[in-house]
Short mmCIF file of C-alpha atoms and ligand atoms in Angstrom, two decimals:
data_model
loop_
_atom_site.label_atom_id
_atom_site.label_comp_id
_atom_site.label_asym_id
_atom_site.label_seq_id
_atom_site.Cartn_x
_atom_site.Cartn_y
_atom_site.Cartn_z
CA MET A 168 -16.78 22.98 -5.74
CA SER A 169 -15.37 21.58 -2.53
CA TYR A 170 -11.86 20.17 -2.29
CA ALA A 171 -10.77 16.84 -0.81
CA ALA A 172 -8.25 16.83 2.04
CA MET A 173 -6.39 14.10 3.93
CA ARG A 174 -7.55 14.91 7.45
CA SER A 175 -5.89 12.06 9.35
CA ILE A 176 -3.85 8.88 9.16
CA GLY A 177 -3.75 5.69 11.22
CA ALA A 178 -2.18 2.24 11.05
CA TYR A 179 -2.11 -1.13 12.73
CA VAL A 180 0.63 -3.77 12.70
CA PRO A 181 0.27 -7.27 14.14
CA LYS A 182 2.54 -8.19 17.04
CA ARG A 183 4.30 -11.26 15.66
CA ILE A 184 7.65 -10.57 13.98
CA LEU A 185 8.99 -12.89 11.27
CA SER A 186 12.72 -12.25 10.97
CA ASN A 187 15.10 -13.09 8.14
CA GLN A 188 16.65 -15.68 10.44
CA ASP A 189 13.22 -17.30 10.89
CA LEU A 190 12.85 -17.48 7.10
CA ALA A 191 16.35 -18.90 6.68
CA ALA A 192 15.18 -21.84 8.79
CA MET A 193 12.22 -22.37 6.45
CA VAL A 194 13.71 -21.94 2.93
CA ASP A 195 17.15 -21.82 1.31
CA THR A 196 17.99 -18.16 1.98
CA SER A 197 20.00 -16.00 4.38
CA ASP A 198 19.69 -12.76 6.31
CA GLU A 199 22.59 -11.40 4.27
CA TRP A 200 20.91 -12.16 0.90
CA ILE A 201 17.56 -10.70 1.95
CA VAL A 202 19.05 -7.50 3.40
CA LYS A 203 21.37 -6.96 0.43
CA ARG A 204 18.71 -7.57 -2.25
CA THR A 205 15.67 -6.01 -0.56
CA GLY A 206 16.62 -4.00 2.56
CA ILE A 207 14.07 -6.06 4.55
CA GLN A 208 15.08 -7.18 8.06
CA GLU A 209 11.73 -8.33 9.39
CA ARG A 210 8.02 -8.24 8.68
CA ARG A 211 4.85 -8.62 10.80
CA ILE A 212 2.55 -11.61 10.56
CA ALA A 213 -1.10 -11.58 11.65
CA ALA A 214 -2.39 -14.13 14.15
CA GLN A 215 -4.17 -17.12 12.62
CA ASP A 216 -7.59 -15.85 13.65
CA GLU A 217 -6.81 -12.21 12.78
CA THR A 218 -8.28 -11.18 9.43
CA THR A 219 -7.63 -8.38 6.97
CA SER A 220 -10.85 -6.68 8.10
CA ASP A 221 -9.78 -6.92 11.77
CA MET A 222 -6.55 -5.10 10.95
CA GLY A 223 -8.28 -2.61 8.65
CA ALA A 224 -10.84 -1.79 11.35
CA LYS A 225 -8.12 -1.14 13.93
CA ALA A 226 -6.21 1.21 11.61
CA ALA A 227 -9.44 2.94 10.61
CA GLN A 228 -10.56 3.46 14.22
CA ILE A 229 -7.34 5.40 14.86
CA ALA A 230 -7.78 7.47 11.70
CA ILE A 231 -11.38 8.31 12.69
CA GLU A 232 -10.36 9.39 16.21
CA ARG A 233 -7.52 11.56 14.90
CA SER A 234 -9.79 13.22 12.31
CA GLY A 235 -12.38 14.41 14.81
CA VAL A 236 -15.12 13.32 12.36
CA ASN A 237 -18.19 11.71 13.95
CA LYS A 238 -18.81 8.16 12.83
CA SER A 239 -22.34 9.14 11.82
CA ASP A 240 -20.88 11.67 9.34
CA ILE A 241 -18.79 9.09 7.45
CA ASP A 242 -20.62 8.41 4.20
CA MET A 243 -18.34 5.99 2.34
CA LEU A 244 -15.66 3.39 3.07
CA ILE A 245 -13.30 1.99 0.44
CA CYS A 246 -10.78 -0.74 1.11
CA ALA A 247 -7.82 -1.60 -1.12
CA THR A 248 -6.76 -5.21 -0.68
CA ILE A 249 -5.55 -8.27 -2.56
CA SER A 250 -5.96 -10.48 0.51
CA PRO A 251 -9.63 -10.01 1.39
CA ASP A 252 -11.22 -11.97 4.24
CA TYR A 253 -13.21 -13.87 1.61
CA PHE A 254 -12.82 -14.49 -2.12
CA ASN A 255 -14.94 -12.78 -3.45
CA MET A 256 -17.74 -11.74 -1.14
CA PRO A 257 -18.57 -10.20 1.20
CA SER A 258 -16.16 -7.37 0.55
CA THR A 259 -13.65 -6.57 3.28
CA ALA A 260 -14.98 -2.99 3.25
CA THR A 261 -18.47 -4.04 4.33
CA LEU A 262 -17.01 -6.14 7.15
CA ILE A 263 -14.89 -3.20 8.34
CA ALA A 264 -17.85 -0.81 8.17
CA THR A 265 -19.86 -3.16 10.39
CA LYS A 266 -16.98 -3.71 12.83
CA LEU A 267 -16.68 0.06 13.19
CA GLY A 268 -20.44 0.54 13.65
CA LEU A 269 -20.72 2.85 10.63
CA GLY A 270 -24.24 1.77 9.71
CA GLN A 271 -25.44 1.10 6.19
CA ILE A 272 -22.99 3.29 4.31
CA SER A 273 -21.61 2.77 0.82
CA ALA A 274 -18.68 0.34 1.15
CA PHE A 275 -16.63 -1.56 -1.42
CA ASP A 276 -13.19 -3.03 -2.14
CA ILE A 277 -10.88 -2.26 -5.01
CA SER A 278 -8.11 -4.46 -6.39
CA ALA A 279 -4.98 -2.69 -7.63
CA ALA A 280 -2.35 -4.61 -5.63
CA CYS A 281 0.40 -2.38 -4.25
CA THR A 282 -1.09 0.67 -5.99
CA GLY A 283 -4.39 0.14 -4.17
CA PHE A 284 -4.06 3.04 -1.75
CA VAL A 285 -3.32 5.54 -4.53
CA TYR A 286 -6.36 4.23 -6.43
CA VAL A 287 -8.68 4.62 -3.42
CA LEU A 288 -7.30 8.10 -2.83
CA SER A 289 -8.21 9.07 -6.39
CA ILE A 290 -11.73 7.61 -6.02
CA ALA A 291 -12.29 9.45 -2.72
CA LYS A 292 -11.04 12.70 -4.24
CA ALA A 293 -13.44 12.37 -7.18
CA PHE A 294 -16.48 11.54 -5.00
CA ILE A 295 -15.80 14.51 -2.72
CA GLU A 296 -15.04 17.02 -5.46
CA SER A 297 -18.23 16.02 -7.27
CA GLY A 298 -20.20 16.75 -4.09
CA MET A 299 -21.55 13.20 -3.83
CA LYS A 300 -19.79 12.41 -0.52
CA LYS A 301 -18.27 14.43 2.32
CA ASN A 302 -16.23 12.12 4.58
CA ILE A 303 -14.66 9.02 3.09
CA LEU A 304 -12.67 6.48 5.04
CA ILE A 305 -9.99 4.91 2.83
CA ILE A 306 -8.11 1.82 3.93
CA GLY A 307 -5.27 -0.35 2.67
CA ALA A 308 -5.26 -3.65 4.54
CA GLU A 309 -3.44 -6.88 3.81
CA LYS A 310 -2.96 -10.30 5.31
CA LEU A 311 -0.45 -11.29 2.65
CA SER A 312 0.76 -14.18 4.81
CA ALA A 313 -2.54 -15.88 3.84
CA ILE A 314 -1.64 -15.82 0.11
CA THR A 315 2.13 -16.36 0.43
CA ASP A 316 3.75 -19.68 -0.36
CA TYR A 317 6.26 -20.20 2.46
CA SER A 318 8.11 -22.80 0.41
CA ASP A 319 8.89 -20.26 -2.37
CA ARG A 320 11.97 -18.28 -1.39
CA THR A 321 11.53 -15.81 -4.25
CA THR A 322 8.33 -14.39 -2.72
CA CYS A 323 8.03 -15.39 0.95
CA ILE A 324 10.93 -13.18 2.03
CA LEU A 325 9.20 -10.06 0.72
CA PHE A 326 5.72 -9.89 2.18
CA GLY A 327 4.17 -8.90 5.51
CA ASP A 328 0.81 -8.04 7.08
CA GLY A 329 -0.66 -4.76 8.30
CA ALA A 330 -3.16 -1.99 7.62
CA GLY A 331 -3.31 1.77 7.18
CA ALA A 332 -6.22 4.18 6.89
CA ALA A 333 -6.95 7.84 6.22
CA MET A 334 -9.98 10.12 6.48
CA ILE A 335 -10.55 12.10 3.31
CA CYS A 336 -12.87 15.04 3.96
CA ALA A 337 -14.49 17.88 2.05
CA THR A 338 -13.00 21.32 2.63
CA ASN A 339 -13.38 24.79 1.14
CA ASP A 340 -9.75 25.62 1.91
CA ALA A 341 -7.75 25.21 -1.33
CA SER A 342 -4.45 25.07 0.57
CA GLU A 343 -5.57 21.74 2.13
CA ALA A 344 -6.61 20.14 -1.15
CA ILE A 345 -5.23 16.89 -2.55
CA ARG A 346 -3.60 18.47 -5.59
CA ASP A 347 -3.45 15.64 -8.08
CA VAL A 348 -3.52 11.85 -8.41
CA ASN A 349 -2.21 9.84 -11.38
CA THR A 350 -3.26 6.23 -11.90
CA GLY A 351 -2.43 3.83 -14.73
CA SER A 352 -2.29 0.15 -15.68
CA ASP A 353 -0.97 -2.22 -18.33
CA GLY A 354 -2.40 -5.73 -18.51
CA THR A 355 0.22 -6.83 -21.03
CA TYR A 356 2.44 -7.32 -17.97
CA ALA A 357 -0.22 -9.29 -16.06
CA ASP A 358 1.95 -12.40 -15.84
CA LEU A 359 4.74 -10.66 -13.90
CA LEU A 360 2.79 -10.75 -10.67
CA MET A 361 -0.26 -12.89 -10.16
CA THR A 362 -2.26 -15.31 -8.04
CA PRO A 363 -2.95 -17.74 -10.91
CA ASN A 364 -5.30 -20.07 -9.05
CA GLY A 365 -8.74 -19.83 -7.55
CA GLY A 366 -10.37 -17.45 -10.04
CA SER A 367 -12.41 -18.04 -13.19
CA GLY A 368 -9.16 -17.88 -15.18
CA SER A 369 -7.72 -20.92 -13.45
CA ILE A 370 -8.12 -24.49 -14.61
CA HIS A 371 -11.04 -26.10 -12.78
CA ASP A 372 -9.69 -29.61 -12.35
CA SER A 373 -6.12 -28.52 -11.53
CA PRO A 374 -4.84 -29.93 -8.21
CA GLU A 375 -3.27 -26.48 -7.67
CA ARG A 376 -6.62 -24.70 -7.87
CA ASP A 377 -7.02 -24.15 -4.14
CA LYS A 378 -3.51 -22.79 -3.68
CA VAL A 379 -4.22 -19.09 -3.98
CA PHE A 380 -0.60 -17.97 -3.69
CA MET A 381 1.19 -15.00 -5.21
CA GLN A 382 3.74 -15.71 -7.92
CA MET A 383 6.18 -13.14 -9.23
CA LYS A 384 8.83 -12.71 -11.90
CA GLY A 385 10.85 -10.58 -9.52
CA ASN A 386 13.71 -9.43 -11.68
CA GLU A 387 11.52 -8.36 -14.63
CA THR A 388 9.12 -6.65 -12.22
CA PHE A 389 12.04 -4.80 -10.65
CA LYS A 390 13.11 -3.26 -13.96
CA VAL A 391 9.61 -2.19 -15.02
CA ALA A 392 9.02 -0.83 -11.49
CA VAL A 393 11.99 1.55 -11.51
CA ARG A 394 11.18 2.83 -15.01
CA THR A 395 7.45 3.27 -14.42
CA LEU A 396 7.67 4.77 -10.93
CA THR A 397 10.16 7.40 -12.04
CA ALA A 398 8.27 8.39 -15.21
CA ASP A 399 4.93 8.56 -13.41
CA VAL A 400 6.22 10.94 -10.75
CA GLN A 401 8.08 13.11 -13.24
CA GLU A 402 4.84 13.55 -15.20
CA LEU A 403 2.86 14.42 -12.05
CA LEU A 404 5.42 16.98 -10.85
CA HIS A 405 5.71 18.55 -14.29
CA LYS A 406 1.92 18.78 -14.68
CA ASN A 407 1.64 20.56 -11.33
CA GLY A 408 4.71 22.80 -11.68
CA VAL A 409 6.30 21.31 -8.54
CA GLN A 410 10.06 20.91 -8.03
CA THR A 411 11.40 17.94 -6.07
CA ALA A 412 12.90 20.37 -3.52
CA GLN A 413 9.33 21.39 -2.55
CA ILE A 414 8.48 17.81 -1.51
CA LYS A 415 8.72 17.33 2.23
CA HIS A 416 8.14 13.57 2.25
CA PHE A 417 8.42 11.15 -0.66
CA VAL A 418 6.36 8.11 0.36
CA PRO A 419 6.97 5.29 -2.12
CA HIS A 420 5.38 1.85 -2.00
CA GLN A 421 7.71 -0.16 0.24
CA ALA A 422 8.60 -3.09 -2.05
CA ASN A 423 12.37 -3.10 -2.05
CA TYR A 424 14.99 -0.65 -0.76
CA ARG A 425 16.90 -0.91 -4.06
CA ILE A 426 13.83 0.14 -6.08
CA ILE A 427 13.17 3.06 -3.71
CA LYS A 428 16.84 4.16 -3.85
CA ALA A 429 16.97 3.96 -7.65
CA VAL A 430 13.76 6.00 -8.04
CA GLY A 431 14.81 8.53 -5.36
CA ASP A 432 18.18 9.01 -7.10
CA ALA A 433 16.59 9.33 -10.56
CA LEU A 434 14.28 12.03 -9.21
CA GLY A 435 17.14 13.85 -7.46
CA LEU A 436 15.59 13.45 -4.00
CA ASP A 437 17.60 13.85 -0.84
CA GLU A 438 17.72 10.87 1.54
CA ALA A 439 15.98 12.93 4.23
CA GLN A 440 12.94 13.32 1.94
CA VAL A 441 12.48 9.57 1.41
CA VAL A 442 10.27 7.66 3.87
CA LEU A 443 11.47 4.11 4.52
CA THR A 444 9.66 1.38 6.45
CA VAL A 445 10.52 -1.59 4.23
CA GLY A 446 13.22 -2.74 6.67
CA LYS A 447 10.77 -3.36 9.51
CA TYR A 448 7.52 -4.17 7.70
CA GLY A 449 8.55 -5.64 4.32
CA ASN A 450 6.10 -5.29 1.43
CA THR A 451 2.52 -4.94 2.73
CA SER A 452 1.07 -4.18 -0.73
CA GLY A 453 -1.96 -1.84 -0.51
CA ALA A 454 -1.24 -1.11 3.17
CA SER A 455 2.34 0.01 2.71
CA ILE A 456 1.83 3.69 1.83
CA PRO A 457 -0.64 4.56 4.63
CA MET A 458 1.50 2.57 7.09
CA ALA A 459 4.53 4.62 5.99
CA ILE A 460 2.63 7.94 6.30
CA ASN A 461 1.52 6.86 9.77
CA ASP A 462 5.13 6.07 10.65
CA ILE A 463 6.27 9.66 10.02
CA TYR A 464 3.13 10.96 11.75
CA GLU A 465 3.71 8.94 14.93
CA SER A 466 7.41 9.77 15.01
CA GLY A 467 6.56 13.47 14.91
CA ARG A 468 8.03 14.10 11.46
CA LEU A 469 4.74 14.87 9.68
CA ALA A 470 3.17 18.29 10.24
CA LYS A 471 0.08 19.99 8.85
CA GLY A 472 0.82 21.47 5.43
CA ASP A 473 3.77 19.17 4.64
CA LEU A 474 3.73 18.31 0.94
CA LEU A 475 3.57 14.54 0.39
CA LEU A 476 4.47 12.77 -2.83
CA LEU A 477 3.11 9.20 -3.02
CA ASP A 478 4.32 6.70 -5.62
CA ALA A 479 3.23 3.09 -6.06
CA PHE A 480 3.57 0.15 -8.38
CA GLY A 481 2.13 -3.36 -8.26
CA GLY A 482 0.41 -6.35 -9.82
CA GLY A 483 -1.85 -5.75 -12.79
CA LEU A 484 0.44 -4.07 -13.62
CA THR A 485 -0.80 -0.93 -11.96
CA TRP A 486 0.92 2.26 -10.91
CA GLY A 487 0.01 5.63 -9.45
CA SER A 488 1.28 8.75 -7.76
CA ALA A 489 -0.27 11.56 -5.75
CA LEU A 490 0.62 15.04 -4.62
CA LEU A 491 -1.06 16.34 -1.48
CA PRO A 492 -0.48 18.42 1.62
CA PHE A 493 -1.15 16.64 4.91
CA ALA A 494 -4.23 18.34 6.33
CA GLY A 495 -4.36 16.68 9.76
CA LYS A 496 -3.29 18.03 13.13
N1 ACO B 1217 17.49 -16.25 -1.11
C1 ACO B 1217 18.61 -16.58 -1.78
N2 ACO B 1217 18.67 -16.59 -3.11
C2 ACO B 1217 17.56 -16.23 -3.79
C3 ACO B 1217 16.36 -15.88 -3.14
C4 ACO B 1217 16.35 -15.90 -1.74
N3 ACO B 1217 15.25 -15.58 -1.04
N4 ACO B 1217 15.43 -15.58 -4.07
C5 ACO B 1217 16.01 -15.72 -5.27
N5 ACO B 1217 17.30 -16.13 -5.10
C6 ACO B 1217 18.31 -16.40 -6.13
C7 ACO B 1217 17.71 -16.70 -7.48
O1 ACO B 1217 17.37 -18.06 -7.58
C8 ACO B 1217 18.85 -16.30 -8.41
O2 ACO B 1217 19.78 -17.34 -8.42
P1 ACO B 1217 20.58 -17.71 -9.80
O3 ACO B 1217 21.37 -16.47 -10.12
O4 ACO B 1217 21.40 -18.89 -9.41
O5 ACO B 1217 19.53 -18.00 -10.83
C9 ACO B 1217 19.50 -15.13 -7.70
O6 ACO B 1217 19.08 -15.22 -6.32
C10 ACO B 1217 19.10 -13.77 -8.24
O7 ACO B 1217 17.67 -13.73 -8.38
P2 ACO B 1217 16.93 -12.45 -8.95
O8 ACO B 1217 15.46 -12.76 -9.02
O9 ACO B 1217 17.60 -11.99 -10.19
O10 ACO B 1217 17.22 -11.41 -7.75
P3 ACO B 1217 16.90 -9.87 -7.69
O11 ACO B 1217 18.14 -9.14 -7.41
O12 ACO B 1217 16.06 -9.42 -8.83
O13 ACO B 1217 16.02 -9.78 -6.35
C11 ACO B 1217 13.69 -9.53 -5.76
C12 ACO B 1217 14.79 -10.48 -6.26
C13 ACO B 1217 14.04 -9.10 -4.37
C14 ACO B 1217 12.35 -10.28 -5.76
C15 ACO B 1217 13.60 -8.29 -6.69
O14 ACO B 1217 13.61 -8.70 -8.03
C16 ACO B 1217 12.39 -7.43 -6.45
O15 ACO B 1217 12.26 -6.78 -5.44
N6 ACO B 1217 11.50 -7.32 -7.46
C17 ACO B 1217 10.39 -6.37 -7.47
C18 ACO B 1217 9.28 -6.74 -6.53
C19 ACO B 1217 8.18 -5.70 -6.64
O16 ACO B 1217 8.40 -4.51 -6.67
N7 ACO B 1217 6.94 -6.14 -6.81
C20 ACO B 1217 5.86 -5.20 -7.04
C21 ACO B 1217 5.02 -4.99 -5.90
S1 ACO B 1217 4.41 -6.48 -5.18
C22 ACO B 1217 2.69 -6.54 -5.42
O17 ACO B 1217 2.11 -5.86 -6.23
C23 ACO B 1217 1.93 -7.54 -4.59
#
């Protein structure tokens, strides 16, 4: 059996910055409230004509170059997104594959909100370990600004745009292997975070039907998030006989600094182990974890062999965690 390894990472962020001050001019909020409750200072917003697949393709191009894998050897592309270019077809993955010139490879999207990247990692791992595929490009890409209601202060302060990508490749070297991935869901909490309109579940003659905006019960989500994220990671570490001290980088989904702090404290992690990008990028849903891994890579903090612990939580509800050494250069 071959193992699956994370061979490279890449990310793309749009140029335009939306600051807390900008938002305070749009809705009844303040920089002080946003920083205190979320840790977010600013987020990036894609240009009007810049799509999720444009951003995903840019992040993926970097990940391909860093991996050293030839484009012709990539045999699958999976994109995690809740803000696809089009509801519901074509998939963003097929558009990215074409933009990258990858030919007629297997390409599809998955929907697991902020847990999307952990889900695509688990799918890539399974395809490679089964021997069905060898080099899988996984992407988390979001243009959340397209599904954010900028008159709703409870959500518009949180979200931003961006993309991250990784090459997951077959290897015979067990020390490079993605060790384990946990994924779970609970639809009884579906109403905590949803885009209620636009789908077959929405009311056809509703005047709201075309407003495909995210809605969230933030405070309830917060409480479930802390509980679930902590329990999920504890189970994964226990199952794999890993102590928190062995983790080099804890890369949580970047939803809210207070959630990350509470989970980090509950797990007994040192501040230096916790990767934080929420202040500058806000919550980029499925893109947040690969963007955060790329952040430590580009700042020279991520080295080959470093043990990464990923942890995510999002709409669905969905959650997931992963334990893997970085296997790139
Ligand atoms: N500015 C000023 N006041 C605000 C704002 C704002 N932007 N938003 C809400 N308030 C007010 C509320 O109206 C409320 O006022 P009240 O006390 O008079 O009723 C007060 O602030 C407190 O509101 P809460 O919702 O209780 O604030 P909380 O401390 O919970 O923070 C937040 C809100 C930031 C949304 C937080 O609950 C959170 O981060 N939740 C989790 C989000 C998350 O993890 N989502 C999952 C991933 S996202 C995905 O999957 C796409």
